[in-house]
Amino acid sequence: MPIYNAPNKDTQFILHEVLNISGSDIPGYSELEPEFTGAVLEEAGKIATNVLHPLNVVGDTEGCRLENGVVYTPTGFKDGFAQMKEGGWTGLDMPEEYGGQNMPYVLGTAVGELFSASNQAFTMYQGLTHGAASAILAHGTEEQKNTYLPNMVSCEWTGTMNLTEPHCGTDLGLMRTKAEPQTDGSYKISGQKIFISAGEHDMADNIIHLVLAKIVGGPEGIKGVSLFIVPKYHVNEDGSLGERNGATVGNIEEKMGIHGNSTCVMNYDEATGYLLGEEHKGMRAMFTMMNEARLGVAMQGLAQADAAYQNAVEYAKDRLQGRAVTGTENPDGPADPLIVHPDIRRSLMDQKSFAEGARAFVLWGATMIDKAHRSGDKDADGLISLLTPVLKGFLTDEGYDMTVKAQQVYGGHGYIEEWGMSQYTRDARIAMIYEGANGVQALDLVGRKLAQDGGKHVMAFFEMVKTFCKENAGQNEAYDKAFIEPLKAASKDLQSAGMYFMQEGVKNPNNALSGSNDFMHMFGHVCLGLMWAQMAKAAQETLDGGTSDKEFYEAKINTGRFYMARRLPATALHLARIQTGANTVMALEAASF
Amino acid sequence: MPIYNAPNKDTQFILHEVLNISGSDIPGYSELEPEFTGAVLEEAGKIATNVLHPLNVVGDTEGCRLENGVVYTPTGFKDGFAQMKEGGWTGLDMPEEYGGQNMPYVLGTAVGELFSASNQAFTMYQGLTHGAASAILAHGTEEQKNTYLPNMVSCEWTGTMNLTEPHCGTDLGLMRTKAEPQTDGSYKISGQKIFISAGEHDMADNIIHLVLAKIVGGPEGIKGVSLFIVPKYHVNEDGSLGERNGATVGNIEEKMGIHGNSTCVMNYDEATGYLLGEEHKGMRAMFTMMNEARLGVAMQGLAQADAAYQNAVEYAKDRLQGRAVTGTENPDGPADPLIVHPDIRRSLMDQKSFAEGARAFVLWGATMIDKAHRSGDKDADGLISLLTPVLKGFLTDEGYDMTVKAQQVYGGHGYIEEWGMSQYTRDARIAMIYEGANGVQALDLVGRKLAQDGGKHVMAFFEMVKTFCKENAGQNEAYDKAFIEPLKAASKDLQSAGMYFMQEGVKNPNNALSGSNDFMHMFGHVCLGLMWAQMAKAAQETLDGGTSDKEFYEAKINTGRFYMARRLPATALHLARIQTGANTVMALEAASF
């Protein structure tokens, strides 16, 4: 049975010593004092460790079951969900008028990591609900908001997002689900949607489906797509539940992982739907919360990596195998623990330096979303829009790799389901795919975000890195050498890649797009390099000021030194690849593959 | 349902146009004319595609079942196994006197790829038998060979290898299974072994377990380990089967993949065993065939990657999604096929250039094993001994990554078991672990093989690369630039890393071992770079001489150019990491993880 401990000490360090959130002028941030966030994280950590984590293996082993149109969730999920609702966790960052607690998104994200790490499949039920509720909040009429939000904020009702159809995923313009206008202003929705997470289950009284469909007679392609609210049960005027709507589950998918979440084929058979937002502006309505949703998936990459890492550390300390090459370290035992071996260390340091760096990156991203939403800051909105594909693509690709590394520490036991390490990799795998496959993230970054607003946001990013380096160089030689210099070099690589895209992409866009995956990864490394430079600086300041917890801060600096020395130089390889352009990538005829 | 096609054209190209096997003076190679190997591969391909491949999904879905001490294999496995035996495939490279066909190992490997790619879990039953039979062949008495080999070569009886115990895997000196000498010269074996592939099943009349155990009263640790033959059923003097021996299955493991193979907990309860080889020389006896066994696992890495790649290509050509950025390519369809998109191309080229390069590397390795065994060539033995951890570690790490990339091409469908792509990653994952986890391969390479025979073999490797570059440079400018120069640069990186290990490893061995994983990977890249330089050269010669199949040879050169431009430069990153030494890797106290 795997372990899970909420990494709250690290989260608190990032929130308060690195991001200094309670000192920020973002509305709502002044309340986020260390004592307060500490208390919230502690309670959330208890739920994660005591309620969600024990259900993680159960969910994986049992999976969901479809019988006569009813989906049964794994044993214990219903009780666990009730505890989440009782604790008010489902509406932490939702408006008070609908029953939420109106906390900033950054706190929701910090808490969300604990839930996702302890049970990703379970946490998706409320995660999808949060996404659907956010779309209604942004685009719904007063009546729609009043009808749906209170029950969605409390998760008495859950929500879903219906985009994909069997023949189209990324290219939603091809969709066939249609909406026929009715005289009463509603629509009849007909079509099939697939990969609908939490599409049907037994944990809520009602399910509010948000469904993309084309209004009959509307424009062709993506410009004719609208968004509809399709409740599983009709809602009467008094708020009570009425008849069943024509939205039914056709099947649940057998998947590689996240077995505890029901992934449904949903059939809409003249189901009554209500337009959400404007006609033919469905993509905009669906994607309003895209930055948030994608940051949420980025957080899942971090969460699974950290949970797997925690177990790898335990095993490496516990399992006795071989002797340290530099001399026996456990003379009373039959062998030394795995953790003495340099290659095991290398793997654990890869994992640790990723998880802590990623946590900072995700929380920093969440503050930008708050700044954009709560302060209406356009620059923050532009920057997070630029960084969203980096967060999602880089952290889920790397997060998956880290779960594979954690599994590898276990040797043969990593391959056996009994030890639980296989589940981390199988669950983490989905985050590279959903909410826009990572190849699409890279395309979004290079094909769209780089040039957005005339390249203003990427220039601002480089300026920010430059300013940071300038302001913090020249005070501590060791710090300059370990942090500032590698960050400068990596940032320069990234700029060179951007320059290459500008120059060569004009000649042939494939020269840019062939390097999109590399660019996304090098951008991610630069961001983590920046996070580490900031964290090391904060840690050094605390050490210089005197602390009773030297070990934590010294480990922080040493972990950062590892990242800068061993991981960040990957930018040079990505740049070298990018600069070869489309030439070798596009050379073959399709028939030659 | 996934597809699988035997890549025989490519295998033939490597065997005959690159390795020129029938022109070699290795005994048995002159028979390996293109017509002959082509006919063998064609027949093997039919079995792979028509018999093994359809059972692959069945095996994954059904798995094995343990009932009252009997393990039932998935539906159809028995029939499939009968067809493998009938066709004589199980003894292809075993001696004729025991019913084999005495073919060189290189042909066995080429055929083995097809079987492994079409059904890894199934092929392991005969693979383990092959390994056990090889150990008996090398160390058995005449009586032992006559008693066991004929039935093992035909796979009427299968074999197993019993090394791991619950508390020890890599560090076998800790083992507890004991062997008590009996007055008749046999031993009573008692203990528990885990992760025993094909430990119990319903496809053979008898199972011959090779079991490592410590003779009571012998030396402590690894020096007291001996190897024993423990048949499931005793074999009477007339060859008929007698009583059941005390070797029973305790459980079968639930695993991430290879569900069609029964991974058993084996309990030995005073089971009668017969010493194989010398007392206390069990490790030597078990590992005589280590290079072969590890090359076999390297081949599995390639095999799963190629099978997954074939499907990714099909999907990328078939699935319509989006439009090419350079202009519509499928104007009559609603969208262009995925394969027009540069990032999909990049992924497919990663996969293709890996699979073809790995195939050449594996087959080249197999010729070295033949040269060592059949010609008694000590240099070949030394070189393959050096390259074995590179083959095993690099090709299974990369092979796994490639299955993940192939899965990613499918988007959401890659995560759904129905499409079969998840199985490739789940099955491929084990190859990074068994037959020595890849961290142990890296340790073997850096800690042992580099310095073996005074570093003679690694010097010979560098000399070989240098000679190749010298002999082939200066004739074709495009070839020099695309192949010779990158190969030289990568080889230089590898030499620099070796130099670093020599200089800094003396000061602190952790400086070398912290870079062992990087070194294994950079070595692998240099080997694949060498393979691609050789393949491109061979392809160019055929093109220059005129051929009706220009497309194949041009694609070969272009695929090589991709590898050299986009993949090989990874050596610089690995070198940069290595040169940071143990400093940041070993900085943390164990308690700080």
mmCIF file of N, CA, C and O in Angstrom, chain A residues 125-156:
data_model
loop_
_atom_site.group_PDB
_atom_site.id
_atom_site.type_symbol
_atom_site.label_atom_id
_atom_site.label_comp_id
_atom_site.label_asym_id
_atom_site.label_seq_id
_atom_site.Cartn_x
_atom_site.Cartn_y
_atom_site.Cartn_z
ATOM 1 N N TYR A 125 -14.193 14.132 -10.380
ATOM 2 C CA TYR A 125 -15.650 14.358 -10.304
ATOM 3 C C TYR A 125 -15.935 15.814 -9.921
ATOM 4 O O TYR A 125 -16.774 16.483 -10.512
ATOM 5 N N GLN A 126 -15.207 16.303 -8.930
ATOM 6 C CA GLN A 126 -15.460 17.689 -8.554
ATOM 7 C C GLN A 126 -14.726 18.658 -9.465
ATOM 8 O O GLN A 126 -15.182 19.785 -9.670
ATOM 9 N N GLY A 127 -13.625 18.209 -10.041
ATOM 10 C CA GLY A 127 -12.873 19.065 -10.958
ATOM 11 C C GLY A 127 -13.695 19.421 -12.191
ATOM 12 O O GLY A 127 -13.739 20.588 -12.612
ATOM 13 N N LEU A 128 -14.352 18.420 -12.755
ATOM 14 C CA LEU A 128 -15.201 18.674 -13.922
ATOM 15 C C LEU A 128 -16.382 19.572 -13.551
ATOM 16 O O LEU A 128 -16.788 20.445 -14.314
ATOM 17 N N THR A 129 -16.908 19.334 -12.366
ATOM 18 C CA THR A 129 -18.022 20.158 -11.887
ATOM 19 C C THR A 129 -17.591 21.611 -11.767
ATOM 20 O O THR A 129 -18.310 22.537 -12.170
ATOM 21 N N HIS A 130 -16.395 21.806 -11.238
ATOM 22 C CA HIS A 130 -15.838 23.144 -11.088
ATOM 23 C C HIS A 130 -15.727 23.824 -12.447
ATOM 24 O O HIS A 130 -16.098 25.003 -12.610
ATOM 25 N N GLY A 131 -15.240 23.086 -13.422
ATOM 26 C CA GLY A 131 -15.083 23.644 -14.771
ATOM 27 C C GLY A 131 -16.426 24.036 -15.370
ATOM 28 O O GLY A 131 -16.580 25.132 -15.931
ATOM 29 N N ALA A 132 -17.407 23.150 -15.246
ATOM 30 C CA ALA A 132 -18.733 23.430 -15.808
ATOM 31 C C ALA A 132 -19.383 24.615 -15.085
ATOM 32 O O ALA A 132 -19.969 25.495 -15.720
ATOM 33 N N ALA A 133 -19.238 24.639 -13.779
ATOM 34 C CA ALA A 133 -19.806 25.746 -13.005
ATOM 35 C C ALA A 133 -19.155 27.070 -13.385
ATOM 36 O O ALA A 133 -19.826 28.103 -13.497
ATOM 37 N N SER A 134 -17.851 27.043 -13.615
ATOM 38 C CA SER A 134 -17.153 28.276 -14.006
ATOM 39 C C SER A 134 -17.680 28.802 -15.331
ATOM 40 O O SER A 134 -17.812 30.014 -15.514
ATOM 41 N N ALA A 135 -17.965 27.903 -16.267
ATOM 42 C CA ALA A 135 -18.494 28.336 -17.563
ATOM 43 C C ALA A 135 -19.880 28.940 -17.396
ATOM 44 O O ALA A 135 -20.210 29.947 -18.030
ATOM 45 N N ILE A 136 -20.709 28.335 -16.551
ATOM 46 C CA ILE A 136 -22.048 28.892 -16.308
ATOM 47 C C ILE A 136 -21.928 30.255 -15.613
ATOM 48 O O ILE A 136 -22.627 31.208 -15.951
ATOM 49 N N LEU A 137 -20.990 30.328 -14.679
ATOM 50 C CA LEU A 137 -20.760 31.585 -13.970
ATOM 51 C C LEU A 137 -20.379 32.697 -14.948
ATOM 52 O O LEU A 137 -20.847 33.836 -14.853
ATOM 53 N N ALA A 138 -19.556 32.370 -15.912
ATOM 54 C CA ALA A 138 -19.065 33.388 -16.842
ATOM 55 C C ALA A 138 -20.073 33.729 -17.926
ATOM 56 O O ALA A 138 -20.122 34.860 -18.389
ATOM 57 N N HIS A 139 -20.873 32.759 -18.350
ATOM 58 C CA HIS A 139 -21.714 32.974 -19.528
ATOM 59 C C HIS A 139 -23.198 32.790 -19.298
ATOM 60 O O HIS A 139 -23.992 33.070 -20.200
ATOM 61 N N GLY A 140 -23.585 32.301 -18.139
ATOM 62 C CA GLY A 140 -24.994 32.008 -17.905
ATOM 63 C C GLY A 140 -25.824 33.244 -17.636
ATOM 64 O O GLY A 140 -25.306 34.292 -17.223
ATOM 65 N N THR A 141 -27.101 33.116 -17.875
ATOM 66 C CA THR A 141 -28.040 34.172 -17.486
ATOM 67 C C THR A 141 -28.200 34.105 -15.970
ATOM 68 O O THR A 141 -27.810 33.126 -15.333
ATOM 69 N N GLU A 142 -28.816 35.143 -15.400
ATOM 70 C CA GLU A 142 -29.060 35.125 -13.955
ATOM 71 C C GLU A 142 -29.850 33.880 -13.573
ATOM 72 O O GLU A 142 -29.575 33.220 -12.573
ATOM 73 N N GLU A 143 -30.851 33.580 -14.410
ATOM 74 C CA GLU A 143 -31.703 32.432 -14.123
ATOM 75 C C GLU A 143 -30.889 31.135 -14.158
ATOM 76 O O GLU A 143 -31.018 30.271 -13.291
ATOM 77 N N GLN A 144 -30.038 31.011 -15.173
ATOM 78 C CA GLN A 144 -29.207 29.803 -15.268
ATOM 79 C C GLN A 144 -28.293 29.688 -14.057
ATOM 80 O O GLN A 144 -28.128 28.614 -13.474
ATOM 81 N N LYS A 145 -27.708 30.808 -13.686
ATOM 82 C CA LYS A 145 -26.800 30.774 -12.541
ATOM 83 C C LYS A 145 -27.541 30.356 -11.282
ATOM 84 O O LYS A 145 -27.080 29.509 -10.511
ATOM 85 N N ASN A 146 -28.728 30.956 -11.097
ATOM 86 C CA ASN A 146 -29.478 30.626 -9.888
ATOM 87 C C ASN A 146 -30.000 29.192 -9.905
ATOM 88 O O ASN A 146 -30.116 28.552 -8.867
ATOM 89 N N THR A 147 -30.299 28.715 -11.104
ATOM 90 C CA THR A 147 -30.824 27.347 -11.214
ATOM 91 C C THR A 147 -29.759 26.296 -10.919
ATOM 92 O O THR A 147 -30.013 25.291 -10.247
ATOM 93 N N TYR A 148 -28.564 26.520 -11.438
ATOM 94 C CA TYR A 148 -27.570 25.447 -11.398
ATOM 95 C C TYR A 148 -26.448 25.635 -10.371
ATOM 96 O O TYR A 148 -25.960 24.664 -9.798
ATOM 97 N N LEU A 149 -26.018 26.866 -10.191
ATOM 98 C CA LEU A 149 -24.767 27.045 -9.444
ATOM 99 C C LEU A 149 -24.800 26.612 -7.977
ATOM 100 O O LEU A 149 -23.850 25.972 -7.523
ATOM 101 N N PRO A 150 -25.838 26.938 -7.237
ATOM 102 C CA PRO A 150 -25.771 26.543 -5.821
ATOM 103 C C PRO A 150 -25.548 25.036 -5.653
ATOM 104 O O PRO A 150 -24.713 24.618 -4.847
ATOM 105 N N ASN A 151 -26.254 24.239 -6.418
ATOM 106 C CA ASN A 151 -26.090 22.793 -6.305
ATOM 107 C C ASN A 151 -24.782 22.290 -6.909
ATOM 108 O O ASN A 151 -24.301 21.209 -6.555
ATOM 109 N N MET A 152 -24.219 23.032 -7.841
ATOM 110 C CA MET A 152 -22.937 22.620 -8.435
ATOM 111 C C MET A 152 -21.772 23.020 -7.536
ATOM 112 O O MET A 152 -20.781 22.301 -7.437
ATOM 113 N N VAL A 153 -21.903 24.173 -6.915
ATOM 114 C CA VAL A 153 -20.855 24.613 -5.989
ATOM 115 C C VAL A 153 -20.742 23.633 -4.809
ATOM 116 O O VAL A 153 -19.650 23.298 -4.358
ATOM 117 N N SER A 154 -21.877 23.144 -4.357
ATOM 118 C CA SER A 154 -21.868 22.189 -3.245
ATOM 119 C C SER A 154 -21.631 20.763 -3.711
ATOM 120 O O SER A 154 -21.477 19.856 -2.903
ATOM 121 N N CYS A 155 -21.607 20.560 -5.050
ATOM 122 C CA CYS A 155 -21.467 19.228 -5.648
ATOM 123 C C CYS A 155 -22.624 18.292 -5.305
ATOM 124 O O CYS A 155 -22.480 17.078 -5.391
ATOM 125 N N GLU A 156 -23.777 18.876 -4.931
ATOM 126 C CA GLU A 156 -24.974 18.032 -4.877
ATOM 127 C C GLU A 156 -25.283 17.553 -6.290
ATOM 128 O O GLU A 156 -25.755 16.445 -6.493
#
